[in-house]
Tab-separated table of C-alpha atoms in Angstrom:
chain	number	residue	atom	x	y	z
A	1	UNK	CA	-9.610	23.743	-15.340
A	2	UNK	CA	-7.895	21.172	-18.366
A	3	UNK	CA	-8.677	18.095	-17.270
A	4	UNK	CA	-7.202	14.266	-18.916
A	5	UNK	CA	-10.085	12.338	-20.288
A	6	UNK	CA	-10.112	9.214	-20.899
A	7	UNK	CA	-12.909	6.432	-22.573
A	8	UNK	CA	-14.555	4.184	-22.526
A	9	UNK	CA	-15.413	4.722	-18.979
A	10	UNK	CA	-15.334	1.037	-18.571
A	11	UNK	CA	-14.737	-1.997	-20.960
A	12	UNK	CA	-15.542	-5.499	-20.685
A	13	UNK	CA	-13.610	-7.436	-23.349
A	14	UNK	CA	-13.817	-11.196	-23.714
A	15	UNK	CA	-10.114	-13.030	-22.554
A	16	UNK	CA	-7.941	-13.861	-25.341
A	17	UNK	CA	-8.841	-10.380	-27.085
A	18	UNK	CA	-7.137	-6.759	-27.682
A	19	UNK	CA	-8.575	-3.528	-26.418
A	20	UNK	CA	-7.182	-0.223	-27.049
A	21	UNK	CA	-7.509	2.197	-23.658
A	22	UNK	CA	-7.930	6.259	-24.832
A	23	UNK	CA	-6.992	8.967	-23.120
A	24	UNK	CA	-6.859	12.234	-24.121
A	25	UNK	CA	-4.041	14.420	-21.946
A	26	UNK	CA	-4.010	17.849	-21.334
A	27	UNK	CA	-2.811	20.146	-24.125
A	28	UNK	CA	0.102	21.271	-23.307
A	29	UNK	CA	1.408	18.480	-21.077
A	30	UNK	CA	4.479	16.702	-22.954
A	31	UNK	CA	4.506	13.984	-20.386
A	32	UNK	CA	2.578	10.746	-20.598
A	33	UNK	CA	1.790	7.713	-17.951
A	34	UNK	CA	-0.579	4.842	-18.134
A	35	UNK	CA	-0.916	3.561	-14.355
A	36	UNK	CA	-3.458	0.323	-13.143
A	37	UNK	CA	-4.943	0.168	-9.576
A	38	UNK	CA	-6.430	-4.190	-9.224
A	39	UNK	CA	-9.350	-3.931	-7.223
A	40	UNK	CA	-7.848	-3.148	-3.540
A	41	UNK	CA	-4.798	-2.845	-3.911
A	42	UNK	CA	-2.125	-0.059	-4.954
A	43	UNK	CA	-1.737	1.435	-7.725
A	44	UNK	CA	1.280	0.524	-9.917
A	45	UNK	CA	2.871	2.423	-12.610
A	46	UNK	CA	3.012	0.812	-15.995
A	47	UNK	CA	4.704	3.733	-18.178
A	48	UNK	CA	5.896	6.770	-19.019
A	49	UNK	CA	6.639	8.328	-22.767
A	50	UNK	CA	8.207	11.965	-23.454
A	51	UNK	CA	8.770	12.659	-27.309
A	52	UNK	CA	7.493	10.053	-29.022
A	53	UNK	CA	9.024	7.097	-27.058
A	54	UNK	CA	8.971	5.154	-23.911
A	55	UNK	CA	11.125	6.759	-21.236
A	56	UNK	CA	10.189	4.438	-18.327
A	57	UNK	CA	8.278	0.708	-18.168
A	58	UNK	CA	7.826	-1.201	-15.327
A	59	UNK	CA	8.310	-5.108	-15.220
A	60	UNK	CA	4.500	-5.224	-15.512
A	61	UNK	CA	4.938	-3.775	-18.874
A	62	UNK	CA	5.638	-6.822	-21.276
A	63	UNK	CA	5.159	-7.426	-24.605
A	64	UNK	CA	1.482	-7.676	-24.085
A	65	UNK	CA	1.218	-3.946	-23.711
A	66	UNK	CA	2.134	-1.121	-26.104
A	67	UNK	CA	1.195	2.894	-25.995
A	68	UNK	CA	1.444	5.126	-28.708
A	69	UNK	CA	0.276	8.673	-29.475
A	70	UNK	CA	-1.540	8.497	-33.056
A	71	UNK	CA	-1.716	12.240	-33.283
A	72	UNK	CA	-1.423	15.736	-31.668
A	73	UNK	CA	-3.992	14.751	-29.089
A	74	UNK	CA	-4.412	11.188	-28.377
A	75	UNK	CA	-2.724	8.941	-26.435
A	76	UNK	CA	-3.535	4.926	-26.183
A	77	UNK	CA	-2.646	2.154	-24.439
A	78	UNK	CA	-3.491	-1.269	-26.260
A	79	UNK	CA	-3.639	-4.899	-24.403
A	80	UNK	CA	-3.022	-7.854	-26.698
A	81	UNK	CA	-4.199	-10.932	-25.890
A	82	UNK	CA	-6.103	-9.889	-23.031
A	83	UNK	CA	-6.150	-12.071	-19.488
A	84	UNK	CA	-8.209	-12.217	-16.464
A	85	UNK	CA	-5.290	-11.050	-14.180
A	86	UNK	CA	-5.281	-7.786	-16.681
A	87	UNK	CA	-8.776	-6.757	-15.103
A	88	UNK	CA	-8.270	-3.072	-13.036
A	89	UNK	CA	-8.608	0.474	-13.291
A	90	UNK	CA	-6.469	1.930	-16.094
A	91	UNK	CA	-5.415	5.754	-15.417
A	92	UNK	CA	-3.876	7.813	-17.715
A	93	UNK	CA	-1.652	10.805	-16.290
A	94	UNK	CA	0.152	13.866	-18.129
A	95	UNK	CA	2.460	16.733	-16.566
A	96	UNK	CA	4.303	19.763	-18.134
A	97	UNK	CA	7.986	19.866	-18.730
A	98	UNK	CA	9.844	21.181	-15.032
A	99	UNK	CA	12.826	22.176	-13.698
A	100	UNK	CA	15.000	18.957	-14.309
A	101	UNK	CA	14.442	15.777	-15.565
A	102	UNK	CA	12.414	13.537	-14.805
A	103	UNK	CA	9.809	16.462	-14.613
A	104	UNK	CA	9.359	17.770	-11.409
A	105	UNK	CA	5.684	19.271	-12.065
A	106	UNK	CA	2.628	16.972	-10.861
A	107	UNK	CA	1.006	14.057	-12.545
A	108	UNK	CA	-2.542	15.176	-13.490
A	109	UNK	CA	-5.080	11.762	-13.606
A	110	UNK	CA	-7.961	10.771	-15.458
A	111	UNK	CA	-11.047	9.315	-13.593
A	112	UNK	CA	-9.561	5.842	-15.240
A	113	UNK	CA	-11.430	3.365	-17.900
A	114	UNK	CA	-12.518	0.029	-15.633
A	115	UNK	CA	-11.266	-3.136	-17.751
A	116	UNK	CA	-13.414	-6.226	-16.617
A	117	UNK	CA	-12.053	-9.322	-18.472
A	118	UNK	CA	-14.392	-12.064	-19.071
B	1	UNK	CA	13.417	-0.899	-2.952
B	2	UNK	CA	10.865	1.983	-1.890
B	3	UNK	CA	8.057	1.333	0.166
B	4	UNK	CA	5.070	3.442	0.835
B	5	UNK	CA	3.105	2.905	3.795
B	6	UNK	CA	-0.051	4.709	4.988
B	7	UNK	CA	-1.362	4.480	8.357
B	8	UNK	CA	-4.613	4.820	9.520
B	9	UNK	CA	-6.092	2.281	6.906
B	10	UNK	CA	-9.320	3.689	7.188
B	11	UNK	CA	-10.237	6.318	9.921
B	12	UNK	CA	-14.118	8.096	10.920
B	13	UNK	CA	-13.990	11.302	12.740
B	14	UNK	CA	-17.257	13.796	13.277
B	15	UNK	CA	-17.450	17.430	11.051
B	16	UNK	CA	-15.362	20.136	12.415
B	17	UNK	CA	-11.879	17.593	13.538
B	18	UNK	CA	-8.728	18.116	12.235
B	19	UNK	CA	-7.075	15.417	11.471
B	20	UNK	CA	-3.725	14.153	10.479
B	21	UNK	CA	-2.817	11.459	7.680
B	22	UNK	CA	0.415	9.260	7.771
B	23	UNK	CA	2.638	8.450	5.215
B	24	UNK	CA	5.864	6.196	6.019
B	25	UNK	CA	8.509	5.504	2.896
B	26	UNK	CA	11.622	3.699	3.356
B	27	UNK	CA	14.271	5.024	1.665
B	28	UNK	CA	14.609	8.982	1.806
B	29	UNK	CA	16.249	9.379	-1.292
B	30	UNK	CA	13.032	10.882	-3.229
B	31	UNK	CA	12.579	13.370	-5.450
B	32	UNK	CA	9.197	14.957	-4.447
B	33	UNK	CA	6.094	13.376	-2.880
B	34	UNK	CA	2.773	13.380	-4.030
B	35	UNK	CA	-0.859	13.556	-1.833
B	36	UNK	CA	-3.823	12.937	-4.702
B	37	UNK	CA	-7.764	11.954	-3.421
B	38	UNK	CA	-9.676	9.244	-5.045
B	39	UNK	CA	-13.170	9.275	-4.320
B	40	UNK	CA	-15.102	5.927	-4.989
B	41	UNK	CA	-14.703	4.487	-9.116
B	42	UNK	CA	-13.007	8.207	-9.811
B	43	UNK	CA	-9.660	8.881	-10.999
B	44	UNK	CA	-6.747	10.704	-8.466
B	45	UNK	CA	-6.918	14.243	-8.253
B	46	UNK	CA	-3.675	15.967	-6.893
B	47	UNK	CA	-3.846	17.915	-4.074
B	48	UNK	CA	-0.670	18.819	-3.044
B	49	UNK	CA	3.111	18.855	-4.285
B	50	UNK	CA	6.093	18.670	-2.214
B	51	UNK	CA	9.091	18.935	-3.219
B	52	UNK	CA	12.271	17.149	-1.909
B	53	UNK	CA	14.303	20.487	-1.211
B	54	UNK	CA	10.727	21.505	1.056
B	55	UNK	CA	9.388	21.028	4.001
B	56	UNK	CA	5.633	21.824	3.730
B	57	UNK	CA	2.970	22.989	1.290
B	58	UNK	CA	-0.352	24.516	2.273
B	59	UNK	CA	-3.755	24.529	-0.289
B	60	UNK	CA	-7.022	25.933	1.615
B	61	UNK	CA	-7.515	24.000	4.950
B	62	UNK	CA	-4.986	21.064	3.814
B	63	UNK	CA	-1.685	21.342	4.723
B	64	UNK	CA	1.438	18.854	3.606
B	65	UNK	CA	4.531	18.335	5.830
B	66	UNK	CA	7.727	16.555	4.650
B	67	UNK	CA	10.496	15.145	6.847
B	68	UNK	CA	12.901	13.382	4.155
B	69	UNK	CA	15.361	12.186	6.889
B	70	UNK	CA	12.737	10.151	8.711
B	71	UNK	CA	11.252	9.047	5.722
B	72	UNK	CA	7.495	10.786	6.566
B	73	UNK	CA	5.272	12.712	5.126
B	74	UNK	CA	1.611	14.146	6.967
B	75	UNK	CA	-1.468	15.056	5.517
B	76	UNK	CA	-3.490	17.849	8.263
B	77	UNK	CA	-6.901	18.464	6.792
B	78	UNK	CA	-8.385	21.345	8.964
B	79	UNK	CA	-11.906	21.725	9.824
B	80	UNK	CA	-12.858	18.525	8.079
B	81	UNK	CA	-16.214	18.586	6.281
B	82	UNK	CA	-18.213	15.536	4.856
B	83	UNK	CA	-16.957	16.314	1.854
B	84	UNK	CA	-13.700	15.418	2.515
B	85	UNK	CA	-14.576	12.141	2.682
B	86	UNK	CA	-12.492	9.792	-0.060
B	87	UNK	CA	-9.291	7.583	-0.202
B	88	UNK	CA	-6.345	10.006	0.612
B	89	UNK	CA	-3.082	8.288	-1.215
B	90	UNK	CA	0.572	9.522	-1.069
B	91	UNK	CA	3.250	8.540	-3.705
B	92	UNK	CA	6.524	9.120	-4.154
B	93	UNK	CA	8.910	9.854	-7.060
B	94	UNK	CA	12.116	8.190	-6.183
B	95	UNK	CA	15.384	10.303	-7.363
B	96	UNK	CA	17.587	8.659	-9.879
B	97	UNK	CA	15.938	9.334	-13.401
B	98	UNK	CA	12.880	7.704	-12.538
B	99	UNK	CA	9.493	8.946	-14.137
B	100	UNK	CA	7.282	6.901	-12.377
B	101	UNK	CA	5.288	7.246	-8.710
B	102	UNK	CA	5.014	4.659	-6.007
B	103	UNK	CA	1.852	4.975	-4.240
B	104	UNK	CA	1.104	3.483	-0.892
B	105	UNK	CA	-2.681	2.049	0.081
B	106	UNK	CA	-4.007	5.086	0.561
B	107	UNK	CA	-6.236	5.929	4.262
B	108	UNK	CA	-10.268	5.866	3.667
B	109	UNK	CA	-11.857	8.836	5.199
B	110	UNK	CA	-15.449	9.520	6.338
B	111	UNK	CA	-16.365	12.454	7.725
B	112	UNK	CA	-19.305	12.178	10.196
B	113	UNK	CA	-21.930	15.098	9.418
């Protein structure tokens, strides 16, 4: 069954820098999501992009966070200026077009890159 | 604003129960509802879709009930097995235009061999 994969697996990064989360979605999702889940507690949505842009941010979303899709395949979430409060579980998420929009189909999930900032 | 509750927190039963999960949301204006299973340092993995216009979905031995006016949603895991043993979460997609899914804290489940 496609799966969304995403690396590293887990990054430790030193405060103060940028690191670049991948994830690859599934191919013929058109959907994208980058969600975070802090160590015990829920996990919160960050975004969503559909054709080439953000459709949906959260207010966790600032300027210190940006997503792009560099080609057919990849999609990446990049951290600028990282801080300590930005250690969690990054998961990436796709889903297929649906009946109406938003989508309507389910959010597939990658097992999640662990970012431990030091 | 929505809010996703899930109650047990944790719960242990021995093989062979069924069992029933609890999810609690406060405003019934969703657009479908989500049950995924995290098992420790993994990703989610969806198990079952409801939609708003439904009232249940079955997959194998789970089964997913939806009552929008109450604002609750059940998990029923039949026969449970050790290996249903993980974080069960629920999330919500609330109508409106809204891409994204509110999750509550999910119920930890061990199954008892």
């Amino acid at each position: 069954e496609p799966e969304v994969t995403q690396t590293p697996s887990h990054q430790v990064t030193q405060m103060g820098q940028e690191v670049i989360l991948r994830c690859v979605p599934i191919s013929n999702h058109l959907y994208f999501y980058w969600y975070r889940q802090i160590l015990g507690q829920k996990v919160e949505f960050l975004v969503s992009f559909y054709n080439n842009e953000i459709s949906e941010k959260s207010e966790i979303f600032d300027d210190q966070f940006s997503v792009e899709r560099p080609d057919g395949s990849n999609f990446t979430l990049k951290i600028r200026s990282t801080k300590l409060e930005d250690s969690a579980m990054y998961f990436c998420a796709s889903s297929t077009p649906g009946q109406g929009s938003p989508s309507n189909q389910p959010q597939h999930f990658g097992d999640g890159t662990r970012l431990s900032i030091l | 604003k929505q809010e996703v509750t899930q109650i047990p927190a944790a719960l242990s039963v021995p093989e062979g129960e069924n069992l029933v999960l609890n999810c609690s949301f406060t405003d019934s204006a969703i657009y479908n509802l989500q049950w995924f299973r995290q098992d420790p340092g993994k990703g989610l993995t969806s198990l079952l879709l409801i939609q708003s216009s439904q009232r249940e979905q079955t997959s194998g031995r789970l089964n997913a009930s939806l009552d929008k006016s109450s604002g609750r949603s059940t998990l029923y895991i039949a026969a449970s097995q050790p290996g249903d043993s993980a974080t069960y979460l629920c999330a919500v997609k609330v109508a409106s235009g809204t891409y994204k899914y509110i999750f509550g804290t999910g119920t930890r489940l061990k199954v008892l061999a």
